[in-house]
Every structure is written in C-alpha cells, then in structure tokens.
Short mmCIF file of C-alpha atoms in Angstrom, two decimals:
data_model
loop_
_atom_site.label_atom_id
_atom_site.label_comp_id
_atom_site.label_asym_id
_atom_site.label_seq_id
_atom_site.Cartn_x
_atom_site.Cartn_y
_atom_site.Cartn_z
CA MET W 1 92.53 100.89 106.86
CA LEU W 2 94.45 103.70 106.35
CA ASN W 3 93.25 105.26 109.97
CA GLU W 4 93.19 101.71 111.45
CA SER W 5 96.58 102.59 113.96
CA HIS W 6 94.10 105.77 115.16
CA SER W 7 91.52 103.80 116.81
CA LEU W 8 94.03 101.56 118.90
CA THR W 9 94.53 102.13 122.47
CA LEU W 10 97.41 100.16 124.82
CA PHE W 11 96.28 98.23 127.81
CA TYR W 12 98.30 96.31 130.03
CA TRP W 13 97.69 92.06 131.05
CA LYS W 14 97.91 89.64 133.13
CA GLY W 15 97.15 86.03 132.09
CA ILE W 16 98.04 82.35 132.75
CA SER W 17 98.97 80.15 129.95
CA LEU W 18 99.46 76.60 129.69
CA ARG W 19 103.16 76.45 128.72
CA ASP W 20 104.72 79.70 130.27
CA GLY W 21 102.56 79.83 133.34
CA ARG W 22 101.83 83.90 134.46
CA MET W 23 102.12 85.97 131.94
CA ARG W 24 102.12 89.83 131.46
CA GLY W 25 102.19 91.99 128.79
CA ALA W 26 101.26 94.62 126.75
CA ILE W 27 98.55 95.09 124.03
CA LEU W 28 97.84 96.88 121.41
CA ALA W 29 93.56 97.38 120.28
CA HIS W 30 90.36 98.64 119.69
CA SER W 31 89.09 97.16 122.78
CA LEU W 32 89.11 94.86 125.48
CA THR W 33 86.91 92.23 123.99
CA ASP W 34 89.54 92.61 121.16
CA VAL W 35 92.05 92.42 124.22
CA ARG W 36 90.17 88.99 125.01
CA GLU W 37 89.85 88.24 121.77
CA GLN W 38 94.35 88.77 120.99
CA LEU W 39 95.44 87.40 123.98
CA ALA W 40 93.13 83.55 123.93
CA ALA W 41 94.60 82.74 119.63
CA ARG W 42 97.59 83.15 121.98
CA SER W 43 96.51 81.09 124.33
CA ILE W 44 96.07 83.18 127.86
CA LEU W 45 93.41 82.29 129.78
CA LEU W 46 93.31 87.13 130.05
CA LEU W 47 92.63 87.61 134.30
CA ARG W 48 93.09 91.65 134.92
CA VAL W 49 93.72 94.12 132.17
CA ALA W 50 94.48 98.40 132.21
CA LYS W 51 94.21 100.38 130.16
CA GLU W 52 96.43 102.81 129.41
CA THR W 53 96.67 106.29 130.53
CA HIS W 54 99.44 108.58 128.97
CA HIS W 55 98.95 112.15 128.06
CA PRO W 56 96.76 112.55 125.29
CA PHE W 57 97.81 115.59 124.00
CA PHE W 58 102.12 114.37 122.95
CA ALA W 59 101.48 115.64 119.60
CA ARG W 60 99.76 118.39 120.58
CA ARG W 61 103.37 120.05 123.13
CA LEU W 62 105.35 118.08 120.39
CA LYS W 63 107.31 119.22 117.23
CA GLY W 64 108.10 117.22 114.30
CA ARG W 65 112.06 119.08 115.31
CA ASP W 66 111.31 116.97 118.25
CA ILE W 67 110.81 114.07 117.61
CA THR W 68 113.49 113.98 114.11
CA ARG W 69 116.28 114.60 117.60
CA LEU W 70 114.87 111.97 119.29
CA CYS W 71 115.53 109.72 116.07
CA ARG W 72 118.55 111.37 115.73
CA GLN W 73 119.55 110.35 118.72
CA PHE W 74 118.46 107.12 119.30
CA SER W 75 120.76 105.51 115.33
CA THR W 76 123.53 106.76 117.19
CA LEU W 77 122.85 105.49 120.25
CA LEU W 78 121.76 101.75 119.23
CA ALA W 79 124.73 102.68 116.37
CA GLY W 80 127.31 103.02 119.12
CA GLY W 81 126.12 98.53 120.27
CA ILE W 82 123.67 99.91 123.42
CA PRO W 83 120.39 97.53 124.04
CA LEU W 84 117.77 99.49 123.37
CA LEU W 85 115.84 99.86 126.90
CA SER W 86 119.64 102.14 128.01
CA VAL W 87 119.22 103.50 124.68
CA PHE W 88 115.45 105.53 126.19
CA GLU W 89 117.11 105.58 129.35
CA LEU W 90 120.14 107.88 128.37
CA THR W 91 117.50 109.85 126.31
CA ARG W 92 114.96 110.21 128.70
CA ALA W 93 118.06 112.03 130.92
CA ALA W 94 119.64 113.98 127.72
CA THR W 95 116.37 115.83 128.15
CA ARG W 96 114.53 118.84 128.95
CA ASN W 97 111.27 118.48 127.33
CA ASN W 98 109.09 116.45 130.26
CA THR W 99 106.46 115.94 127.77
CA LEU W 100 108.78 113.62 125.38
CA LYS W 101 109.68 112.06 128.70
CA GLN W 102 106.45 111.31 129.57
CA LEU W 103 106.36 109.60 126.08
CA LEU W 104 110.05 108.03 126.40
CA VAL W 105 109.33 106.19 130.13
CA THR W 106 105.75 104.31 127.89
CA LEU W 107 107.49 103.38 125.14
CA SER W 108 110.24 102.59 127.20
CA THR W 109 107.05 100.60 129.65
CA CYS W 110 106.13 98.44 126.32
CA VAL W 111 108.96 97.66 125.52
CA SER W 112 110.58 96.43 129.02
CA ARG W 113 106.83 94.30 129.03
CA GLY W 114 107.58 92.21 126.14
CA MET W 115 105.80 95.12 123.38
CA GLY W 116 107.54 95.78 120.29
CA LEU W 117 109.37 98.76 119.52
CA ALA W 118 107.12 99.71 116.75
CA GLU W 119 104.17 98.43 117.63
CA ALA W 120 104.57 101.08 121.26
CA MET W 121 105.25 103.49 118.23
CA ARG W 122 101.74 102.53 116.21
CA ALA W 123 100.31 103.83 119.56
CA HIS W 124 101.25 107.64 118.40
CA PRO W 125 100.16 108.05 115.14
CA HIS W 126 101.03 111.96 115.70
CA CYS W 127 104.29 112.21 117.43
CA PHE W 128 106.00 108.76 114.81
CA ASP W 129 103.99 108.61 111.48
CA ALA W 130 102.65 104.95 110.01
CA ALA W 131 106.27 105.11 107.40
CA SER W 132 108.36 105.01 109.79
CA CYS W 133 106.55 102.53 112.50
CA SER W 134 107.10 100.21 109.57
CA LEU W 135 110.47 101.27 109.24
CA ILE W 136 111.16 100.05 112.34
CA GLN W 137 109.07 97.98 112.74
CA VAL W 138 111.42 96.25 109.11
CA GLY W 139 114.30 97.01 111.95
CA GLU W 140 112.99 95.04 114.85
CA ARG W 141 112.79 91.55 112.17
CA SER W 142 116.78 92.63 110.50
CA ALA W 143 118.76 93.48 113.70
CA THR W 144 118.81 97.03 111.73
CA LEU W 145 117.13 99.76 114.38
CA ALA W 146 120.14 101.68 113.77
CA GLY W 147 119.83 102.11 110.46
CA MET W 148 116.36 102.11 110.46
CA PHE W 149 116.31 105.09 112.92
CA ASP W 150 119.00 106.85 110.64
CA ARG W 151 117.20 106.39 107.51
CA ILE W 152 114.21 108.28 109.50
CA ALA W 153 115.72 111.12 111.10
CA THR W 154 117.98 111.76 107.60
CA GLU W 155 113.60 111.61 106.10
CA ARG W 156 112.67 113.98 108.23
CA GLU W 157 116.06 116.52 108.68
CA LYS W 158 115.96 116.25 104.99
CA THR W 159 110.78 117.76 104.50
CA GLU W 160 112.15 119.52 107.38
CA ARG W 161 114.51 121.83 105.42
CA LEU W 162 112.31 121.73 102.33
CA ARG W 163 109.07 122.07 104.57
CA ARG W 164 111.81 125.24 106.53
CA ALA W 165 112.62 126.79 103.43
CA ILE W 166 108.81 127.27 101.48
CA VAL W 167 107.66 128.64 104.22
CA LYS W 168 110.13 131.13 104.77
CA ALA W 169 109.40 132.68 100.82
CA LEU W 170 105.43 132.93 101.39
CA ALA W 171 105.39 134.10 104.69
CA TYR W 172 108.26 137.38 104.08
CA PRO W 173 105.74 138.63 101.59
CA VAL W 174 103.01 138.06 103.70
CA THR W 175 105.15 139.52 106.75
CA VAL W 176 105.98 142.80 104.92
CA MET W 177 102.64 143.42 103.91
CA ILE W 178 101.10 143.31 106.62
CA ILE W 179 103.69 144.96 108.82
CA ALA W 180 102.93 147.38 106.33
CA PHE W 181 99.30 147.07 106.35
CA VAL W 182 99.17 148.26 110.18
CA VAL W 183 101.59 150.94 109.17
CA SER W 184 99.10 152.66 106.45
CA VAL W 185 95.69 151.69 109.28
CA GLY W 186 98.39 153.77 112.43
CA LEU W 187 98.74 156.72 109.95
CA LEU W 188 94.64 156.95 109.08
CA THR W 189 94.12 156.58 112.28
CA PHE W 190 96.26 158.35 113.64
CA VAL W 191 98.22 160.87 111.73
CA VAL W 192 95.73 162.23 109.30
CA PRO W 193 93.84 163.16 111.79
CA GLU W 194 95.57 165.74 112.56
CA PHE W 195 97.19 167.09 109.03
CA GLU W 196 93.49 167.43 108.50
CA ARG W 197 92.62 169.92 111.05
CA MET W 198 95.74 171.66 110.64
CA PHE W 199 94.46 172.08 106.84
CA ALA W 200 90.96 173.35 108.55
CA HIS W 201 92.25 176.49 109.38
CA PHE W 202 93.91 177.50 105.18
CA GLY W 203 90.63 177.19 104.15
CA THR W 204 91.14 176.27 100.68
CA GLU W 205 90.09 172.72 98.66
CA LEU W 206 92.80 169.68 99.53
CA PRO W 207 94.34 167.70 96.29
CA LEU W 208 92.51 165.22 95.58
CA PRO W 209 95.38 161.93 96.63
CA THR W 210 94.78 164.17 100.30
CA ARG W 211 90.88 164.03 100.35
CA THR W 212 91.30 159.90 99.87
CA ILE W 213 93.56 159.71 102.19
CA VAL W 214 90.73 162.31 104.16
CA SER W 215 87.87 159.91 102.97
CA PHE W 216 89.53 156.28 104.37
CA SER W 217 90.80 158.27 107.32
CA HIS W 218 86.85 159.05 108.17
CA PHE W 219 86.07 155.35 106.94
CA LEU W 220 88.00 153.62 109.56
CA THR W 221 87.66 156.46 112.71
CA GLY W 222 83.84 156.28 112.27
CA PRO W 223 80.70 154.03 113.84
CA SER W 224 80.04 152.22 111.10
CA PHE W 225 83.98 150.74 111.43
CA LYS W 226 84.42 150.52 115.25
CA HIS W 227 80.29 149.03 115.96
CA TRP W 228 80.47 146.43 111.71
CA ILE W 229 83.58 145.90 110.66
CA ILE W 230 85.84 145.05 113.49
CA PRO W 231 83.45 142.69 114.76
CA GLY W 232 82.77 140.80 112.27
CA LEU W 233 86.51 140.33 111.38
CA PHE W 234 86.37 139.03 114.61
CA SER W 235 84.00 136.56 114.08
CA VAL W 236 85.22 135.55 111.55
CA CYS W 237 88.53 134.86 112.87
CA THR W 238 86.92 132.59 115.21
CA SER W 239 84.90 130.98 113.30
CA LEU W 240 87.60 129.97 110.88
CA MET W 241 90.13 128.95 114.13
CA MET W 242 87.06 126.98 115.61
CA LEU W 243 86.91 125.79 111.64
CA ARG W 244 90.35 124.80 110.46
CA LYS W 245 90.06 120.58 111.88
CA ASN W 246 86.97 120.94 109.42
CA PRO W 247 88.04 118.57 106.09
CA ARG W 248 86.04 121.25 103.84
CA VAL W 249 87.86 124.09 105.36
CA CYS W 250 90.96 122.77 104.96
CA LEU W 251 90.11 121.46 101.64
CA ALA W 252 88.92 125.07 100.83
CA ALA W 253 92.77 126.47 102.63
CA GLU W 254 95.07 123.97 99.84
CA ARG W 255 92.50 124.97 97.76
CA MET W 256 93.40 128.61 98.50
CA GLY W 257 96.98 128.31 98.46
CA PHE W 258 97.75 126.40 94.59
CA ALA W 259 95.48 129.03 93.62
CA VAL W 260 98.53 131.39 94.97
CA PRO W 261 100.70 132.23 92.20
CA GLY W 262 103.64 130.81 91.76
CA ALA W 263 102.86 128.44 94.95
CA GLY W 264 101.33 126.22 93.49
CA PRO W 265 104.51 124.37 91.54
CA LEU W 266 106.52 124.45 94.89
CA PHE W 267 103.54 122.35 96.69
CA ALA W 268 103.93 119.88 93.52
CA ARG W 269 107.40 119.72 93.27
CA PHE W 270 107.31 119.41 97.48
CA ALA W 271 105.19 116.70 97.03
CA GLY W 272 106.81 114.69 94.37
CA MET W 273 109.76 114.53 95.32
CA ARG W 274 108.71 113.31 99.91
CA LEU W 275 106.99 110.37 97.48
CA ALA W 276 109.45 109.72 95.73
CA SER W 277 112.81 110.31 99.18
CA LEU W 278 110.16 107.84 100.96
CA LEU W 279 108.87 105.03 98.07
CA ALA W 280 113.15 104.69 98.06
CA THR W 281 113.41 104.31 101.58
CA THR W 282 110.98 102.27 102.69
CA MET W 283 111.41 100.14 98.77
CA GLY W 284 114.68 100.52 100.16
CA ALA W 285 114.27 98.89 103.71
CA GLY W 286 111.76 96.23 101.87
CA ILE W 287 108.26 96.47 102.80
CA PRO W 288 106.26 96.27 99.58
CA LEU W 289 105.17 99.09 97.89
CA SER W 290 101.07 98.91 97.96
CA ASN W 291 102.40 99.11 102.29
CA ALA W 292 105.03 101.47 101.55
CA LEU W 293 101.73 103.43 99.64
CA GLU W 294 99.59 102.64 102.64
CA ASP W 295 102.41 104.53 104.64
CA ILE W 296 103.01 107.65 102.25
CA ALA W 297 99.12 108.25 102.41
CA GLN W 298 98.43 108.34 105.96
CA THR W 299 102.24 109.98 106.52
CA THR W 300 101.27 113.06 103.49
CA ARG W 301 98.96 116.05 105.38
CA THR W 302 97.70 117.56 102.17
CA SER W 303 93.73 116.27 101.54
CA ARG W 304 94.43 116.42 97.70
CA PHE W 305 98.13 114.47 97.58
CA GLN W 306 96.44 112.32 99.79
CA THR W 307 93.50 111.08 97.82
CA GLY W 308 95.99 111.22 94.86
CA ILE W 309 98.50 108.63 96.93
CA LYS W 310 95.35 106.43 97.99
CA GLY W 311 94.30 106.74 93.87
CA ILE W 312 97.29 105.05 92.94
CA LEU W 313 97.63 102.67 95.62
CA SER W 314 94.71 101.27 94.44
CA ALA W 315 95.41 100.76 91.40
CA VAL W 316 99.01 99.88 91.93
CA GLN W 317 96.78 96.65 94.06
CA ARG W 318 94.99 96.45 90.26
CA GLY W 319 97.89 95.15 89.33
CA GLU W 320 98.63 98.87 86.80
CA SER W 321 102.40 100.07 87.16
CA LEU W 322 103.16 102.56 89.40
CA SER W 323 104.12 105.07 86.78
CA ALA W 324 101.56 104.84 84.65
CA SER W 325 98.64 105.48 87.87
CA MET W 326 100.72 108.46 88.92
CA GLN W 327 100.19 109.86 85.93
CA LYS W 328 97.04 109.30 85.32
CA SER W 329 96.62 110.82 89.31
CA GLY W 330 98.44 114.41 87.33
CA LEU W 331 99.56 115.71 90.36
CA PHE W 332 103.26 115.14 88.96
CA GLU W 333 105.98 116.71 86.22
CA GLU W 334 106.80 114.55 83.68
CA HIS W 335 109.92 114.60 85.06
CA LEU W 336 109.90 112.31 87.87
CA LEU W 337 107.33 110.61 85.92
CA VAL W 338 109.33 109.36 83.41
CA MET W 339 112.31 108.39 85.67
CA VAL W 340 110.28 106.44 87.54
CA ARG W 341 108.79 104.63 83.40
CA THR W 342 112.79 104.25 84.02
CA GLY W 343 113.45 102.05 87.26
CA GLU W 344 110.67 100.13 86.50
CA ASP W 345 111.37 99.35 82.63
CA ALA W 346 115.40 98.51 83.85
CA GLY W 347 113.58 96.72 87.37
CA THR W 348 115.80 100.19 89.84
CA LEU W 349 112.64 101.43 90.75
CA GLN W 350 113.78 101.66 93.80
CA SER W 351 117.86 103.85 92.53
CA SER W 352 115.06 105.57 90.61
CA LEU W 353 113.06 106.86 92.83
CA HIS W 354 116.22 108.27 95.09
CA GLU W 355 117.57 110.09 92.00
CA ALA W 356 114.38 111.35 90.84
CA GLY W 357 114.06 112.95 95.19
CA LEU W 358 117.87 113.91 95.27
CA TRP W 359 117.30 115.71 92.10
CA LEU W 360 112.93 117.18 92.95
CA GLU W 361 115.04 119.09 95.94
CA ALA W 362 117.68 119.70 94.61
CA HIS W 363 115.40 121.70 91.38
CA LEU W 364 113.51 123.11 94.21
CA GLU W 365 115.78 124.33 97.29
CA HIS W 366 117.10 126.06 94.06
CA ARG W 367 113.51 127.51 92.80
CA LEU W 368 113.33 128.93 96.04
CA GLU W 369 116.23 130.71 95.95
CA ILE W 370 115.07 132.45 93.29
CA LEU W 371 111.56 133.16 94.74
CA SER W 372 113.12 134.77 96.33
CA ASN W 373 115.61 136.53 95.40
CA LEU W 374 113.08 138.20 93.36
CA ILE W 375 109.76 138.76 95.85
CA GLU W 376 112.56 141.06 97.29
CA PRO W 377 112.58 143.77 95.63
CA PHE W 378 108.35 143.10 94.52
CA ILE W 379 107.24 143.86 98.38
CA MET W 380 109.71 147.08 99.14
CA ALA W 381 108.25 148.06 95.35
CA ILE W 382 105.05 147.55 96.98
CA LEU W 383 105.87 149.01 100.60
CA GLY W 384 107.42 152.53 98.98
CA LEU W 385 104.14 153.47 97.24
CA LEU W 386 102.56 152.64 99.87
CA VAL W 387 103.48 154.77 102.41
CA GLY W 388 105.19 156.45 100.35
CA GLY W 389 101.99 157.19 98.12
CA LEU W 390 100.59 158.35 101.74
CA VAL W 391 103.14 159.90 102.43
CA VAL W 392 103.23 162.50 99.45
CA ALA W 393 99.61 163.05 100.15
CA LEU W 394 99.33 164.23 103.21
CA TYR W 395 102.56 166.95 102.47
CA LEU W 396 100.97 168.33 99.45
CA PRO W 397 99.19 170.63 100.98
CA VAL W 398 101.80 171.66 102.24
CA LEU W 399 103.37 171.94 98.77
CA THR W 400 100.44 174.08 97.30
CA LEU W 401 100.92 177.08 101.07
CA GLY W 402 102.54 179.09 98.94
CA ARG W 403 100.08 180.84 97.16
CA ILE W 404 97.65 180.06 100.09
CA ILE W 405 99.38 182.80 101.82
#
C-alpha cells in the first residue's frame, strides 16, 4: 500500500456518458484494465485511451530546491488571486529549466482535462512526496491551495536548510582528509624519489622516519600498486556505484553513517525533527494521524527510520498511542516523546508536535555549530601532523649533513 502510487501511470481518455454525452479527461491507473474499470464505475463507455508519454527522468534532473522554489511561487501567485491554470503558464514562462517546464506542461494538461492537481502530482512521486500530495488534496477540497503550498514550501525550506548544514558539517572533514591524502600521495610519488636519489650520493644510513617514508614511496611507485591496488580500488568503486540502489548496500551505508562518531545522533535528531514537523503540518491540515504517518513513511529516505515509522503506523492502527509506539521504536529522544505524551494527554497533539519540531530544529542547529567549531582545529591538527611529518622526515638527513661533510 505504501508504494501504490509508484506504479500508477497517467492515461488520457475519451468516452461517452449516458448523462453528459461525449467526455474526455485524464486518469491515473495501474493498467488499461484499471482505466476501464474506473470509467465503468462512473458509467462512462471508453472509446479511446492513450498512455502519457512524459519524460521519465524528471526526478533525476530536477533538484529538491527546484521543487521548493516551485511550491513557493505557486503559493505567492495563488495567494494573489491568480487562477491555477494561469499560475502554470506564469511559472513556466519564468523558469529556464526545460525539465521543469515539461513537468509544468504535464501538470497543466492534466488539470485542464479534469484531473485534480493532487492526483496529477502523484504521477511524479520523485518530484512530489506523498505528504505534499495529501496536503494539496486537502487544499483542493477546502479551497486553500495557496496556504497548503505555503506550508509545503516552508517545510521543504527548513528541511533543506538543515540538510545542507549537516552535509556541510560532515563533508568538511572528509574533504580536508581527501586533500591531505592527495598531497601526501603526491609527495610520496614525486618528491620522495628525488630526495632518495640525492641522499644516495652521501652513502650513509638514513634516519628511521626517512627510511619509513622511502618504503611507502617504493610501495606507491612499485609495480604491485599500479597493477593490483589501483585496478582493485577502481573495481570496488565501480561496484559500489552500480550497487548504490541495492537495498542491502543502502542499509549497510546507513549503518556506517550512523556509526560515525557524532553523526548518528545528528541523523536521529534530524529524523525526529522532520517527523514532528510533518505530523504537525499534516494534522493541522485535517489529515488523520494514520494517513499522515503513511505519507511520511513514503517520504522518509532512510530505511532505518522508514521501517520504524511503518512500525509506529501499525501500532497506531492497532489502537496504541503515538507516544507509546514511538517509544517502542527506540529511534527518538526522550524530549520528543515527553512532548508527544503531554500533547496526547492535554488534547493538543498538533501544537505539541509543532513546538517539539521547533525545539529540535533549534537544538540541531546549535549542535551543528558546536560540531563545526570543534572539527576545524582537530582536522587542521591532523593535516599539519601528516604533511608536516612528511616534510620533517624528508629533511632529517639534511640536518645531519654537517656531520657527514
């Protein structure tokens, strides 16, 4: 059920209704048989049907910030009283992204042929997540599309800002270490052999640090490294790239990410913040708790938390409280659980979730700032020891030349 929308296809149809005569429209279905069954249920005789032929790679070429900007533009234009079809035209004229233009044309065509906007958006699950589509569906029913697009844009902007902060905090040390590795390999490959040839003329034993560096240099420039190590590393990287969508590989990568010191708690807090914020937003729009959890499970990228949210959904459907089911999952911190439990007892779950999301967001930003401030001097110290150690080891024989001469 959670992946139902992923197999839906958009079909355009023409038919005849006993009440309305000739009709045309667009419909999401799993197959042609499904199309006929849906139209038959509406007492429509199908005359002609064609499958939508839009470009299948929207999600790979459209970035998250493109969709966020699109939602913000829709919110602003709709709040100004502009009709939905005119909003499509204005947004399409304002963008330079061809794939985004094609997406807008597809959505506009669906809406103009009688399909609901939320239903049309569900045909592009990699562009519009299930929670966003549910909010748009509520907005269509209650004539509050502008407000729903504003909620979606605000939520996406907050999530993207925190995700960039987490990536920046974790990518900085990795980038510095890669640079240090490249510099060290360059020194060992090109500089150390020159020093070795220069020291060979003196006919004296080199200091232990220098001999160690020379041994590493021999390994990097030797035939075994070129013929076995480099091809082996290339094969491993290629295999990982090919298997990056394999569920087992993704799960192993997630476990490695959570095992990194300091990274696990950040990921957990980010997931808790996102769950609280999305639940507050969807419940505030009138979406039932079980439906909101089902949509959020589809939008969660991490397998660990997706499985956890599905377990929470099953527990809630069995009649357990949200706080108890969240506690059983073991994925969320105590502060969030206390606030959810308090909201349930007081009958203010939606506002408690909103406050919990704000608190977790502020706390996460504070932790990221502290982490960035702590990592920088630590990484610089490692970089100095690595490169500085190489340089000192190379110049130790030079310091002893006075005794040789």
